[in-house]
XYZ file of C-alpha atoms in Angstrom:
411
model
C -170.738 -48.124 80.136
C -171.968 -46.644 83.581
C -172.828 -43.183 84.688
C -171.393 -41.528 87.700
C -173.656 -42.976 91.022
C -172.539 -42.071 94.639
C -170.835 -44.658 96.990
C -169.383 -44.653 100.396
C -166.217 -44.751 100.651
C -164.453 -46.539 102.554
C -162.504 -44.372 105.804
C -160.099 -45.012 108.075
C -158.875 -42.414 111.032
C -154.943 -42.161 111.880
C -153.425 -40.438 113.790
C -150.616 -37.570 112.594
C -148.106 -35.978 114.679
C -149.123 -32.610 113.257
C -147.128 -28.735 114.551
C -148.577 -25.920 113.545
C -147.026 -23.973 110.313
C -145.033 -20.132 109.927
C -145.434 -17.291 108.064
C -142.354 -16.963 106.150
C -141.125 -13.650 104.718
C -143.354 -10.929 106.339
C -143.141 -7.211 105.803
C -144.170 -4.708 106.474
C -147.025 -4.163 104.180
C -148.037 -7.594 105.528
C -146.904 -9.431 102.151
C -145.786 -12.939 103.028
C -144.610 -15.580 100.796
C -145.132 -19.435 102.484
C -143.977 -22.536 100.891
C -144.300 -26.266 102.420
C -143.169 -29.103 100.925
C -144.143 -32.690 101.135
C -141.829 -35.541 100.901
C -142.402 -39.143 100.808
C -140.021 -42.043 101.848
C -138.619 -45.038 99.443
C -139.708 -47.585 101.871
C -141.310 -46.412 104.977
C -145.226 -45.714 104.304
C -144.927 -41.923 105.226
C -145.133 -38.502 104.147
C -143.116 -35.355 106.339
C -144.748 -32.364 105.874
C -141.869 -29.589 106.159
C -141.779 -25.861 106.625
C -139.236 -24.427 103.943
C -137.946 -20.735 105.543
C -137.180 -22.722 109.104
C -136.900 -26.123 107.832
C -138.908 -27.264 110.366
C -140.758 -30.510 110.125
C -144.879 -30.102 110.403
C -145.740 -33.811 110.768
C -144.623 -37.161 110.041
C -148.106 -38.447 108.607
C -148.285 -42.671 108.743
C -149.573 -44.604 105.375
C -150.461 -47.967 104.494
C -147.767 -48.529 102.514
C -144.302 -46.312 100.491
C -146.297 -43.551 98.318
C -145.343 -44.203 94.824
C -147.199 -40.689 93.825
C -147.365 -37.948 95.406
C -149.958 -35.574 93.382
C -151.115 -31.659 95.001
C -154.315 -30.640 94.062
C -155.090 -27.337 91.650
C -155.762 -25.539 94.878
C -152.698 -26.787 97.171
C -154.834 -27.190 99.812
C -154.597 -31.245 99.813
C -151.913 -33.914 98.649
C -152.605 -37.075 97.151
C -150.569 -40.091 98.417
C -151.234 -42.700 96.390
C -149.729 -45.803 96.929
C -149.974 -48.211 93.918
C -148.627 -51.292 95.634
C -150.516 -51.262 99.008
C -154.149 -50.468 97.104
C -154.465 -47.203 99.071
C -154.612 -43.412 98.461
C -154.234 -41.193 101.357
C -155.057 -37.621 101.298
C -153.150 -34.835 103.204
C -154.455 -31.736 104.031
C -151.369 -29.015 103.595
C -152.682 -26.536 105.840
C -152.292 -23.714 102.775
C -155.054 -21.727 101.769
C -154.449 -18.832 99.036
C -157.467 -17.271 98.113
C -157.224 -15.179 94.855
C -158.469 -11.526 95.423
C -157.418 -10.299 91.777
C -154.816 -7.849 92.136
C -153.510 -9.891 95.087
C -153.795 -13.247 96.894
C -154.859 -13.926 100.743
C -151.900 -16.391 102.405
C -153.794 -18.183 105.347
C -152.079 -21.164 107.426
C -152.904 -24.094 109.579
C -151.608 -27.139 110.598
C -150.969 -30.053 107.490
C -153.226 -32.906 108.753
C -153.470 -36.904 107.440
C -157.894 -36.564 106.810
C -159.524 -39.511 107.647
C -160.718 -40.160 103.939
C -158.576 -43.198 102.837
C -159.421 -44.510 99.403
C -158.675 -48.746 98.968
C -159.276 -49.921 95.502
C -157.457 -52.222 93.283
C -153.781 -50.871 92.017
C -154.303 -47.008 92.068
C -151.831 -45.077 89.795
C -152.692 -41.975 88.219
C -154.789 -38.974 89.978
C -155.869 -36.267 87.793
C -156.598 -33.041 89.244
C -159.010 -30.764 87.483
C -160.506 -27.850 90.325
C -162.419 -28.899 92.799
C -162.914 -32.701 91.187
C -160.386 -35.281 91.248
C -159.897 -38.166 89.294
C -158.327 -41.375 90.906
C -157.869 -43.847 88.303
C -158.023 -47.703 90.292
C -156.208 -50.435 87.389
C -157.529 -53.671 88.779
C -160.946 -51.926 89.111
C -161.024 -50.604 86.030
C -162.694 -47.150 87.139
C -162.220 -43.783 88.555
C -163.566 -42.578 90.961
C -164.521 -39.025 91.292
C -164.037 -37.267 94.214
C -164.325 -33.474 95.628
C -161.992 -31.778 97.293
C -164.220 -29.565 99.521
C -165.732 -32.812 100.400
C -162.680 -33.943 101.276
C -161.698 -31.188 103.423
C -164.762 -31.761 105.394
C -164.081 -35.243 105.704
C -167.073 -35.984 103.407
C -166.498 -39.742 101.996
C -168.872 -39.455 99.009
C -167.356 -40.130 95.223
C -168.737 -40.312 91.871
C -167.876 -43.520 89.544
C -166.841 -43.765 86.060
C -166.300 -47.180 85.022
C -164.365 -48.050 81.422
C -164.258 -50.879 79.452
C -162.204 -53.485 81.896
C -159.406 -53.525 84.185
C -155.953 -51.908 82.909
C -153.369 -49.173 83.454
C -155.631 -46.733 82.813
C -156.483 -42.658 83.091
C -159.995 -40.589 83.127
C -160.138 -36.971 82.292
C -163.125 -34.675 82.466
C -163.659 -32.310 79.684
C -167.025 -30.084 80.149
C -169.621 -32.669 80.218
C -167.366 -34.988 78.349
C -164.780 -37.681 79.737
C -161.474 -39.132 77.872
C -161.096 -42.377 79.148
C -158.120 -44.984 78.069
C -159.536 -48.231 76.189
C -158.002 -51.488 76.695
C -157.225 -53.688 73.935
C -159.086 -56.672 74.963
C -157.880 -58.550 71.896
C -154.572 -59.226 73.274
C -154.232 -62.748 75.373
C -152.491 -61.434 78.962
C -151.271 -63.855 81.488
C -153.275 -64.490 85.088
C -152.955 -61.626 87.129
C -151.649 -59.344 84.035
C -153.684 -56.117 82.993
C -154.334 -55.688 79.132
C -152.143 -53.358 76.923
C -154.104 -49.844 76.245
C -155.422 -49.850 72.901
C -156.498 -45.957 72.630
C -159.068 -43.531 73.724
C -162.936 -43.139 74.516
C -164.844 -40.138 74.825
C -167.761 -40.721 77.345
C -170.770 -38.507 77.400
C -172.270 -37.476 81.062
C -174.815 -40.657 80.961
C -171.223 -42.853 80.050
C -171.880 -43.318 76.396
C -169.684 -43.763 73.885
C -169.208 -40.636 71.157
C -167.473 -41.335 68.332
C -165.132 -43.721 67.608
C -162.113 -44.993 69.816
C -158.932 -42.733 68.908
C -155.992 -45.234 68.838
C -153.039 -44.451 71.158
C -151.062 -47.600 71.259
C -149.474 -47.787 74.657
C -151.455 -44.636 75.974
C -149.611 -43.185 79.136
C -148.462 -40.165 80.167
C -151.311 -37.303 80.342
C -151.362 -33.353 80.867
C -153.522 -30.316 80.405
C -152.113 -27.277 78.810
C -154.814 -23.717 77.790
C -157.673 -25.834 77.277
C -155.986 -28.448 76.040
C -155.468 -32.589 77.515
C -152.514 -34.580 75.300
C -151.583 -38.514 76.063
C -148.895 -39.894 75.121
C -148.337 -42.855 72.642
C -146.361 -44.644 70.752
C -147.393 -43.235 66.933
C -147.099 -39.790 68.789
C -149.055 -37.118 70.890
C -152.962 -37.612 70.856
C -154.245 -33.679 71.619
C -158.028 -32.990 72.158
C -159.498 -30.026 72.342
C -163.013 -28.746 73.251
C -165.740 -28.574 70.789
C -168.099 -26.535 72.634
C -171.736 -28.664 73.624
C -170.353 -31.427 71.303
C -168.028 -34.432 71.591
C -164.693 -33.830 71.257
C -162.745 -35.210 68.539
C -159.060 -36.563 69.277
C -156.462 -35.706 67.216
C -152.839 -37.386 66.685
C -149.844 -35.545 66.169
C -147.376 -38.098 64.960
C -143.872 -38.096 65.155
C -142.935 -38.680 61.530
C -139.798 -40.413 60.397
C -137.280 -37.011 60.996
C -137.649 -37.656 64.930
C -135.180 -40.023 66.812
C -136.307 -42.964 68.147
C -138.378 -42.686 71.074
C -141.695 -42.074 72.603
C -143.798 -40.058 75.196
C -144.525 -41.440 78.228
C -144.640 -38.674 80.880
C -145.972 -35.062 79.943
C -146.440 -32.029 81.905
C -148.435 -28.995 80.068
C -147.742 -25.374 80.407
C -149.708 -23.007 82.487
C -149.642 -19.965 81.047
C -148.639 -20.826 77.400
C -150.017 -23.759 75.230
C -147.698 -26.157 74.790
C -146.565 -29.568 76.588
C -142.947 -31.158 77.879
C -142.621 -34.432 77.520
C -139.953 -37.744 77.926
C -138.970 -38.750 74.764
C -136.386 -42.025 74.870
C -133.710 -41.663 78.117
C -131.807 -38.977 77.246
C -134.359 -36.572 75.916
C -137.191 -34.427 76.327
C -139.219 -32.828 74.119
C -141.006 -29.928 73.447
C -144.485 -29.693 71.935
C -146.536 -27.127 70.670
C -149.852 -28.396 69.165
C -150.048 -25.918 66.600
C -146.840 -25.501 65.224
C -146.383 -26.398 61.724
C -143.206 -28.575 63.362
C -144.659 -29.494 66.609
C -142.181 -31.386 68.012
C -138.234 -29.803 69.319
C -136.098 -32.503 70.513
C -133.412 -31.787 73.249
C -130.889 -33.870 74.129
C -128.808 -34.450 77.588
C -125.262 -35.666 77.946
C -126.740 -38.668 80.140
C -130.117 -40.345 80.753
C -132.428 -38.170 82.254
C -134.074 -38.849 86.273
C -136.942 -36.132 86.466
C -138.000 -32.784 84.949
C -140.066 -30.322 86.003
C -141.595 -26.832 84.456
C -141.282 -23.247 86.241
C -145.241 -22.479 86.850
C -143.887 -18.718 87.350
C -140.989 -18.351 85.561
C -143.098 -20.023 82.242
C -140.230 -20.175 79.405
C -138.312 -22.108 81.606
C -138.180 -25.720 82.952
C -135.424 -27.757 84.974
C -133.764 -31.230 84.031
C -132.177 -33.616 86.256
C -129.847 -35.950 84.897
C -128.238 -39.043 86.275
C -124.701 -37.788 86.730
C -126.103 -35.555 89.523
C -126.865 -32.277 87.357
C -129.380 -30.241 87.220
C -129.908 -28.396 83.819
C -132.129 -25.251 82.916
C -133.813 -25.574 79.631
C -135.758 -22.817 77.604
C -138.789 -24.161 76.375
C -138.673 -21.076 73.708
C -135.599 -21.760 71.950
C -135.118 -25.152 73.069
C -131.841 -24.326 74.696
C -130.152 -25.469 77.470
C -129.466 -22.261 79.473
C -127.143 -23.254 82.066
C -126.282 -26.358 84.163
C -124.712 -27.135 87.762
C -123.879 -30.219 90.190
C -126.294 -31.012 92.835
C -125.927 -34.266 93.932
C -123.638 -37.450 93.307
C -124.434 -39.635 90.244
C -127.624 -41.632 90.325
C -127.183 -44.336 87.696
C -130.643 -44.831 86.226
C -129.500 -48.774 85.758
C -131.418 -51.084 88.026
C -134.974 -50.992 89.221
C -136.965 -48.262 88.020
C -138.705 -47.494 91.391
C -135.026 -46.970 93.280
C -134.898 -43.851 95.570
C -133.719 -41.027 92.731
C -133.790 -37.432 93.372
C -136.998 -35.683 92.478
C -137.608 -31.859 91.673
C -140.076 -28.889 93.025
C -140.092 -25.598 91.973
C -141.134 -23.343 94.656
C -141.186 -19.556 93.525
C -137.340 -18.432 93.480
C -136.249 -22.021 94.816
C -135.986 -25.536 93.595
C -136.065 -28.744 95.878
C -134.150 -31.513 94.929
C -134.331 -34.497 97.278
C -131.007 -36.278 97.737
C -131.995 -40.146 99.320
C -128.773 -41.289 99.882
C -127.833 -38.109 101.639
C -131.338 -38.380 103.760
C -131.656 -34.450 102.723
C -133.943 -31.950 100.433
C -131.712 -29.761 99.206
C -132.579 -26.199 98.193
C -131.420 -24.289 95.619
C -131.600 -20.663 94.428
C -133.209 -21.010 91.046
C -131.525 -18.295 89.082
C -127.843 -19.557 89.841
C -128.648 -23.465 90.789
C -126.367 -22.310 94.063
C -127.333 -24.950 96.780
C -128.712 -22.091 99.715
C -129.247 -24.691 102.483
C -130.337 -28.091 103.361
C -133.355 -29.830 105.207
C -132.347 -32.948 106.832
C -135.188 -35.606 106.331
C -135.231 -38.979 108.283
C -135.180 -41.821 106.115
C -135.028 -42.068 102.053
C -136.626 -38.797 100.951
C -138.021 -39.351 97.841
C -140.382 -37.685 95.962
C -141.485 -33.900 97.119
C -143.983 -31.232 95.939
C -143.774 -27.883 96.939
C -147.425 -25.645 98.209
C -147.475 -22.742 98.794
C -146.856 -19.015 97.149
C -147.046 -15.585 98.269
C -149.843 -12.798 99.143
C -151.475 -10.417 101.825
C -151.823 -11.782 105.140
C -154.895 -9.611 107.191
């Protein structure tokens, strides 16, 4: 296994038709709350950065290719594009810059910008963020590649390397000094031009060592971060690790045990400011998971198969649902109860091919975004009665969208 070394990275310059941003909400004890959301297209290779209180569009920011991702940073201050099928990752600067005081935040805004950092590597898929360092996991290269965001920022091309056992669909997460890295199962004949199965995981030291054994995880995918802890999802259950101070740490599966429907986690997000994890479980289901719970795993069920989810990073207990008959539910990650539910959109059958333009969810303080392709809008909702408040139109098929921003003193 190899260490981290520096390489150049490879940049390209383009040009961004860039406005500059608003203050939204003043007072007049100069607390402001500012939100911008970013919103990709189905099939054009660009991102629109918009400006939620005026619905104003901030740029129209060209890629190499449709963004399959789109992944903010801890901060908010960039955007990762990353576009799996054009073997490219773009990185947008969103012009937000909250800077945590204690007691209060500082709101300070500039222009979103396209920075001239481009990243080309073989099949990129899943970016981890984790502070300043992100993790850019390249399949067909079979590494990540570690980058900083201040570097970024400064248009500083410079990224460390960690490199796993061999091309696949794969995932690197830092932990301390440690990394989890997904293991291939290089057992398994694969076709020319196909990428082995993932067999498990690897815990890499800071020289890229092996410690300990490989944890299996048949089918590993789907990964999140939750109070300290990192789960992945597989198909005998949840593998959880947690830190073991200066040593290695040791992975630990949570099956699902023969009471729980059939199913498996795929996609997991992890809570923020309590410990557990929500998580895909078959097409109709999530689930919620709390590590340790003597029964770890609730199971809740929709009427129809399920398009995206999403967790409130404010409102904590709660997280939103979007189902393919055009509803949006609200589910209690508490009780496990579905609190309400309202129509947003006209059905979205999830039949047919799995990267068709669906809606997509951000949370956004007291709002939710729901993109609506066919429609060619973002629609905004208030996110105590799911009321529809107003909508941004957005050329082409808007398709996935985060939401940056929050609120704080402006001096």
């Amino acid at each position: 296994m190899s260490p981290r070394f520096s390489f150049p990275l490879f940049s390209v310059s383009l040009a961004a038709l860039s406005l500059a941003g608003t203050l939204v909400g003043a007072h007049a004890d100069d607390t402001v709350e500012a939100w911008r959301l970013f919103v990709s297209d189905q099939e054009a290779g660009k991102v629109t950065a918009i400006d939620v209180e005026t619905g104003k569009t901030l740029g129209v920011f060209p890629l190499k290719g449709y963004a399959t991702h789109l992944v903010p940073s801890d901060s908010g201050a960039t955007v990762f594009a990353v576009q799996m099928d054009h073997d490219a990752v773009d990185v947008l600067k969103s012009g937000v810059h909250l800077t945590d005081h204690g007691e209060h935040k500082d709101v300070e805004l500039e222009d979103p910008a396209l920075l001239p950092v481009r990243q080309e590597g073989g099949r990129p898929v899943h970016a981890v963020m984790h502070g300043d360092e992100i993790l850019q996991f390249f399949d067909r290269d079979g590494e990540a590649r570690v980058l900083s965001e201040k570097a970024l920022l400064e248009g500083k091309t410079e990224y460390d390397v960690v490199k796993v056992a061999a091309p696949h669909h794969g995932v690197a997460v830092p932990m301390g000094k440690y990394t989890l890295v997904s293991e291939p199962n290089l057992d398994v004949e694969t076709k020319e031009g196909e990428l082995p199965p993932r067999l498990g995981l690897k815990v890499l030291d800071a020289e890229g060592k092996q410690a300990g054994e490989v944890a299996a995880c048949t089918g590993l995918h789907g990964e999140a971060s939750s109070a300290g802890l990192v789960a992945f999802g597989c198909e005998e259950g949840v593998l959880v690790v947690r830190p073991n101070d200066d040593k290695a740490p040791v992975p630990e599966m949570i099956a699902y045990g023969d009471e729980m429907p059939e199913g498996r986690v795929g996609t997991l997000l992890g809570g923020k400011a309590m410990q557990f994890f929500l998580g895909n479980y078959g097409d109709d289901k999530v689930v919620i998971i709390e590590p340790a719970s003597e029964e770890p795993y609730r199971v809740v069920e929709f009427p129809v198969r399920r398009v995206d989810f999403a967790l409130d990073p404010a409102k904590v207990k709660l997280a939103y649902v979007f189902t393919e008959d055009g509803r949006l539910h609200v589910l209690d990650v508490l009780t496990g109860k579905i609190l309400r539910s309202a129509s947003i959109t006209e059905s979205y059958s999830k039949d047919g091919h799995w990267r068709d333009p669906r809606p997509r969810l951000a949370v956004m303080g007291e709002s939710i975004a729901v993109s609506d392709p066919r429609k060619g809008l973002v629609r905004i909702l208030d996110a105590d009665s799911l009321k529809e408040t107003r909508t941004i139109p957005v050329e082409g098929l808007p398709f996935n969208v985060v939401a940056v921003g929050g609120s704080g003193i402006r001096h």
